Amino acid sequence: MSDYFPENPLIVQSDQTVLLEVHSPRAEAARDAIAPFAELIKSPEHVHTYRITPLSIWNARATGLSTEAMVATLREYAKYSVPEGVAQEIEALGRRYGLAVIERDEAGLGLVLRVADPPLAELLARDRKVAPLLGERLAERVFRVRLGVRGLLKQALVAIGYPADDLAGYNEGQELPLRLRERSGGGEPFTVRDYQRAAAAAFHQDGRTQGGSGVIVLPCGAGKTIVGMAVMALIQENTLILTTSQTSMEQWRRELLDKTDLPADAVAEYSSQRKNTGPVTLATYQMLTYRPSQDAEFVHFGLFHARSWGLIIYDEVHLLPAPVFRITAELQSRRRLGLTATLIREDGLEKDVFALIGPKRYDVPWRELEGQGWIAAADCTEIRIAQTPERDMEYALAPRRNQFRIAAENPRKRAVVVDLLKQEAGHRILVIGEYIDQLQDLAADTGFPLLTGKTPQLERERLYQGFRERTVPGLVLSRVGNFAVDLPDADVLVQVSGRYGSRQEEAQRLGRVLRPKKDGRRARFYTLVSLRTCEEDFARHRQLFLTEQGYSYRIETWGKG
Amino acid sequence: MAYYIIQNEPQSIPTLVDALQSWTVDILKKLAALVGDGKNLPTRKADLIEYIRRYTEGERLQTLWSRLDPVQQAAVAEVVHGPDARFNAGRFEAKYGQSPNWGENRFYNSNPSLLGVFFHGGIMPDDLRRRCRSFVPKPEPARLSLQEEIPGEWALTYKEWDQETRQQKVYQNRVPIVRCPTERGAMHDLKAVLRLIDAGKLAVSDKTHQPGAAALRTLSGLLLGGDFYDDSEYDQYDKIGPIKPFAWPLLVQAGGLAALSGKTLQLSKTGQKALGEPVEKTIAQIWRRWQKTTLIDELRRIDCIKGQNGKGKRGLTAVAGRRAAIHQALQHCPPGRWIAVNDLFRQMRATGADFEVTRDPWNLYICEPGYGNLGENHHDWKILQARYALCLLFEYAATLGLLDVAYIPPHDARLDYRDNWGADDLPFLSRYDGLLYFRINPLGAYCLGLADRYQPVAPEVSATPVLRVLPNLEIVAIGASLEPADAMLLDGYASKTSDAVWKLDQARLLEALEEGHDIAVLAELLVSLSGQPLPETVERFLEDMTRRARSLTTTGTARLVECADAVLATLIANDSRTKPFCLLAGERHLAVAIESEARFRGALRKLGYSLPK
């Protein structure tokens, strides 16, 4: 190989992935240098994988990074010469960003699309997706943008590979005086962490039109809620917060009242029980996307126009449902903040997040936060448990669709849970599973209260509160425990069954125990798997996800010491 | 050593007098003059014989012997203490580098030296031989000249006609000698070749079993350090041609590790096993089997020697005998010391460990069958035997890693063929002409039976790992030195997902196991190239896959028999006569193992049924 620099940490591959050798002395510098224009795909021990995508390049261009700088960065840290195709792709894609700019017209009333050169103008004028969204051609390179299609135009431009730089700015929302407290409601000192402050600043861009919309990527437990509040404190306007669940809504409410000077009546809930709006309004995606029938209108979309929102926060933006994208396309004149632990969407709609919510503004790898103690370190253990011979036979004879359940409900798991509870006595334990019968048995075995989807919201809150206040030593949770349960002291999670190989579920569940512990102890995440069943294969999918996130992963066989 | 013994020639002569009887008076007079004082020489034949006999009587024989020069004395000693009474000129010259002085022999005018009294037609009379034993000391055995070190350069001597001085001008060109330790390379290369075959990517001719151009190219890229020579820069006329890449496919076939299947080689069970076995054992086995292989006659590789087909082929001696002679000669070479190949050849001839390549050299030729034939006086040992031996040593023994070699390019390295008709334009007679020295290394000592066990060379410890095995079942090549063979092994077990990344996945691994691969080989490679134990997730994954692959075994083929109804099927499956040979498969079907079919049919007939064939 002609060019080989063994001390360098990057291997740039022709498929546009970049491998980062984390043990290299220059790894940290390289990571910081490529993070703005490459997405971290996986970060297992030893080697992390990044991918350079059109979106990652445009995200970087949106922050002002030049394509020359991106290529130079790769060349500086690459072990081998950078494939010419990769450099060309970065340059070609990077150059496209900003060729189209959406801005206000001279009168400041309407919007215009200004493109860099006449050929592109002709291309757009003839494109079947873009042309219908363009109005009158005001000059050779300037088109009027039809009313109300700003978002759709941005989506269309991203789709054809010419993302627009949206400099049209935002409508002013109704004012909301909001200050972050120095001491929380409980009297404990409260400060916004440096990375949270930096994330908020990266989003706000000092109020310039270059900022005000985009996505902040932080790992579970890193305090995305705090970043949201910090952004609210910078913008000082009425805010609509969209979350994934009622519990999450409760969490936001609790945090807002605890860490900001907002009065209780300033935080309204738009839910099935209460349809209130206020300066800060909380709602769930489920609520917003409700419609009486498949052909009916979304009856709650009126919420987006109910007040003069200066900011809309999309929590867990990777789960944003498609209808919300549609309404968001109409809300491009509002500031939009997406919060998430991952930009990767199972439905592949990352481009819509980029076009409609905005580019990635800030990203911190979880390892860095773990190193700084902002999220807890976690050890993952898979425990394989043999079934009884009779059950093995039952499993073998069962139709394939039922096999997973038989394996998941292996009765021997109960004994293992009891053993683990003994082993982890004194810790704050969550037992989480998929099947209610099994969970009921476990609740009986452990004496922990059981929370399922049927548990009334008030009862859930009471139990969560009890867990937080240590009056309840542990909880047995069904799938309701997957999302946004803020139980900061939970440090042991036993997963008795899961939803096949869902990696997202695995991440969410692990997130439950990643809040930093006051005494710095490591979180422990146990997964119980039936030996020689399809559960092993599903567990491997989940295992891959965890190892790709960099968690240590052990595999034990129960009953073999 | 003459291949034919001429039947009319005597093999021994009982007495000196018998020997003298065969000479003419003229010769006898000259011999009498040599042994006596030269005065009063008789003239009659009988008197002359008596005269010479008298002067060889008693202690006079010793006096005569003492008048011989040292080389002549050596000639006497070699025969007196040798296996028979015939003087072996070739062996003597090989040992002493010269022939003894026999005197002058011009046409019909012969002037013998004193040695003529001891030898008659190259044979020493038995009575003389017996008597000489009492005073002629035993000759020193021929010894190899062993070298701790070899020179860094080799001088090629050329002669050129100088127009100005009108004289031959001699000048020298110094060529650096390449030293090539082969042991590690061979161990690597063997595995690489086996893996290539395992991947189904090594095609050879179905007629000759030799690799074609594409296979040679593939192999060249795989071998550690490439071939002995890189002739890519040479022009067409000077190209040397492949050595190692040519040898390996033949070696593995000869060793029983691979066999032709269609147009590609396929690993045999032994070959599959060899992937996980200690390499030295496999190499020793290949060398052992190579001794007897008929896959190729190494002489074929001396492209310039033509006429090896048809009549010429029939005259060629059996290859096993030639290889055995060379193998035996190597067994007399002490390991760890450099030996000049010419010295080995000298030793072989001097000790009689010689061999013939052909019974009829007239059928072999260089360039042109008429003028260029290698018949009597147109070739010597160096043209045929030496070239054959060079090929075996260089192309097969060194490729297998038995011999470390020191060599120069073959061009002008051996000019001994240049006097043959039409050969002056050839850049070399064989591509192996550049081999100068060899040294039996520890692997060679083991394979040649000179050492009981193999003491491997210390492996080169890589300061930086070549691979990283990640807990998410990915394997990343992070170093510059991932060998193509290792990459190929990874390809066999894992899916390559990008330039430097392989992913272990269940489907690919199970496929590899199904094809007979051993996961231990993969694990061993991963550990050695990463310098670390495998991550627990990877280890467990490999264990799981191995367990699953071993959970099912093929025990044979069965015939599926359909019965008219479920009752009959149950009856046959449970009848004590048919039960041992069949199994109920479903309601109306029976499975009968092919090897039990005859007995099943017999039992079935006893039951009153039959199964149409």
Short mmCIF file of C-alpha atoms in Angstrom, two decimals, chain A residues 123-285:
data_model
loop_
_atom_site.label_atom_id
_atom_site.label_comp_id
_atom_site.label_asym_id
_atom_site.label_seq_id
_atom_site.Cartn_x
_atom_site.Cartn_y
_atom_site.Cartn_z
CA LEU A 123 -33.79 22.34 -13.68
CA LEU A 124 -36.03 23.30 -10.78
CA ALA A 125 -38.55 25.01 -13.00
CA ARG A 126 -38.94 21.74 -14.88
CA ASP A 127 -38.80 19.30 -11.99
CA ARG A 128 -42.14 17.65 -11.48
CA LYS A 129 -41.89 17.77 -7.68
CA VAL A 130 -40.51 21.27 -7.31
CA ALA A 131 -42.17 23.17 -10.17
CA PRO A 132 -45.72 22.97 -8.77
CA LEU A 133 -44.54 24.59 -5.57
CA LEU A 134 -42.94 27.54 -7.29
CA GLY A 135 -44.85 30.68 -8.12
CA GLU A 136 -44.02 33.46 -10.51
CA ARG A 137 -40.45 33.62 -11.88
CA LEU A 138 -39.33 37.03 -10.69
CA ALA A 139 -35.91 36.96 -12.31
CA GLU A 140 -33.71 34.50 -14.12
CA ARG A 141 -32.68 32.90 -10.83
CA VAL A 142 -35.52 33.95 -8.52
CA PHE A 143 -38.91 32.34 -8.03
CA ARG A 144 -41.69 33.32 -5.77
CA VAL A 145 -42.61 30.55 -3.32
CA ARG A 146 -46.28 29.78 -3.24
CA LEU A 147 -48.06 30.54 -0.03
CA GLY A 148 -47.92 27.80 2.62
CA VAL A 149 -45.58 25.45 0.77
CA ARG A 150 -42.28 26.42 2.40
CA GLY A 151 -41.99 23.05 4.08
CA LEU A 152 -43.11 21.07 1.08
CA LEU A 153 -40.65 22.93 -1.11
CA LYS A 154 -37.82 22.15 1.30
CA GLN A 155 -38.85 18.50 1.29
CA ALA A 156 -38.94 18.44 -2.50
CA LEU A 157 -35.58 20.14 -2.78
CA VAL A 158 -33.99 17.64 -0.40
CA ALA A 159 -35.55 14.82 -2.38
CA ILE A 160 -33.90 15.95 -5.62
CA GLY A 161 -30.61 16.63 -3.88
CA TYR A 162 -30.56 20.43 -3.71
CA PRO A 163 -31.34 21.20 -0.07
CA ALA A 164 -32.42 24.75 0.51
CA ASP A 165 -30.79 27.05 2.99
CA ASP A 166 -33.82 28.46 4.73
CA LEU A 167 -33.02 32.05 5.72
CA ALA A 168 -36.58 33.26 5.72
CA GLY A 169 -36.64 33.46 9.49
CA TYR A 170 -39.50 32.84 11.84
CA ASN A 171 -42.66 34.48 13.01
CA GLU A 172 -42.43 35.96 16.45
CA GLY A 173 -44.43 34.02 18.98
CA GLN A 174 -46.22 35.26 21.98
CA GLU A 175 -43.78 36.32 24.67
CA LEU A 176 -43.04 33.97 27.59
CA PRO A 177 -40.79 35.25 30.35
CA LEU A 178 -38.91 32.16 31.55
CA ARG A 179 -35.80 31.80 33.66
CA LEU A 180 -33.98 28.67 34.71
CA ARG A 181 -33.67 28.35 38.45
CA GLU A 182 -30.35 28.05 40.26
CA ARG A 183 -31.91 25.70 42.77
CA SER A 184 -34.51 23.14 41.89
CA GLY A 185 -37.87 23.02 43.55
CA GLY A 186 -36.45 20.44 45.95
CA GLY A 187 -33.78 22.96 47.00
CA GLU A 188 -30.89 21.19 45.32
CA PRO A 189 -28.45 23.27 43.25
CA PHE A 190 -29.28 23.17 39.57
CA THR A 191 -27.04 24.18 36.69
CA VAL A 192 -27.25 23.53 33.03
CA ARG A 193 -24.31 21.35 32.06
CA ASP A 194 -21.80 22.68 29.57
CA TYR A 195 -22.83 20.37 26.76
CA GLN A 196 -26.49 21.16 27.36
CA ARG A 197 -25.72 24.87 27.20
CA ALA A 198 -23.62 24.36 24.06
CA ALA A 199 -26.42 22.37 22.44
CA ALA A 200 -28.94 25.10 23.18
CA ALA A 201 -26.59 27.78 21.83
CA ALA A 202 -25.92 25.76 18.68
CA PHE A 203 -29.63 25.60 18.08
CA HIS A 204 -30.35 29.25 18.85
CA GLN A 205 -27.42 30.76 16.92
CA ASP A 206 -27.94 34.02 18.84
CA GLY A 207 -31.34 34.40 17.29
CA ARG A 208 -30.06 34.55 13.70
CA THR A 209 -32.10 33.09 10.88
CA GLN A 210 -29.41 30.45 10.39
CA GLY A 211 -30.52 28.92 13.68
CA GLY A 212 -33.91 28.36 15.22
CA SER A 213 -34.63 24.98 13.70
CA GLY A 214 -32.85 21.69 13.97
CA VAL A 215 -32.20 18.58 15.97
CA ILE A 216 -30.13 17.98 19.10
CA VAL A 217 -28.81 14.44 19.44
CA LEU A 218 -28.02 13.33 22.98
CA PRO A 219 -27.94 9.84 24.45
CA CYS A 220 -30.61 8.55 26.81
CA GLY A 221 -30.16 9.99 30.24
CA ALA A 222 -28.13 12.97 29.05
CA GLY A 223 -30.86 15.45 29.92
CA LYS A 224 -32.55 16.33 26.69
CA THR A 225 -35.40 17.88 28.69
CA ILE A 226 -32.95 20.32 30.22
CA VAL A 227 -31.69 21.27 26.75
CA GLY A 228 -35.28 21.90 25.73
CA MET A 229 -35.77 24.17 28.73
CA ALA A 230 -32.50 25.97 28.04
CA VAL A 231 -33.67 26.66 24.49
CA MET A 232 -37.00 27.93 25.83
CA ALA A 233 -35.11 30.24 28.14
CA LEU A 234 -33.19 31.63 25.16
CA ILE A 235 -36.23 32.14 22.96
CA GLN A 236 -38.65 33.37 25.62
CA GLU A 237 -41.75 32.63 23.58
CA ASN A 238 -44.80 30.40 23.90
CA THR A 239 -43.82 26.79 23.41
CA LEU A 240 -45.64 23.66 22.27
CA ILE A 241 -43.97 20.45 23.48
CA LEU A 242 -44.85 17.18 21.75
CA THR A 243 -43.92 13.95 23.49
CA THR A 244 -44.34 10.22 23.03
CA SER A 245 -46.49 9.37 26.06
CA GLN A 246 -48.52 10.62 28.94
CA THR A 247 -45.73 9.67 31.32
CA SER A 248 -43.25 11.62 29.34
CA MET A 249 -45.59 14.57 29.40
CA GLU A 250 -45.74 14.29 33.15
CA GLN A 251 -42.00 14.23 33.27
CA TRP A 252 -41.72 17.40 31.21
CA ARG A 253 -44.24 19.10 33.41
CA ARG A 254 -42.45 18.05 36.55
CA GLU A 255 -39.11 19.23 35.20
CA LEU A 256 -40.48 22.57 33.96
CA LEU A 257 -42.00 23.35 37.30
CA ASP A 258 -38.98 22.10 39.17
CA LYS A 259 -36.27 23.87 37.20
CA THR A 260 -37.84 26.97 35.73
CA ASP A 261 -39.68 29.86 37.30
CA LEU A 262 -42.83 29.10 35.33
CA PRO A 263 -45.94 29.09 37.49
CA ALA A 264 -47.97 25.89 37.50
CA ASP A 265 -50.78 27.44 35.52
CA ALA A 266 -48.39 28.40 32.73
CA VAL A 267 -47.87 24.74 31.86
CA ALA A 268 -50.96 23.30 30.24
CA GLU A 269 -51.74 19.78 29.18
CA TYR A 270 -53.53 18.91 25.98
CA SER A 271 -54.54 15.37 26.65
CA SER A 272 -57.45 13.03 26.59
CA GLN A 273 -58.39 14.22 30.06
CA ARG A 274 -57.67 17.93 29.74
CA LYS A 275 -57.61 19.90 26.55
CA ASN A 276 -56.00 23.03 27.86
CA THR A 277 -53.57 25.31 26.17
CA GLY A 278 -51.20 27.69 27.87
CA PRO A 279 -47.91 29.52 27.31
CA VAL A 280 -46.27 26.14 27.53
CA THR A 281 -48.49 23.33 26.28
CA LEU A 282 -47.71 19.64 26.46
CA ALA A 283 -49.27 17.09 24.13
CA THR A 284 -48.58 13.60 22.88
CA TYR A 285 -48.12 12.46 19.27
#
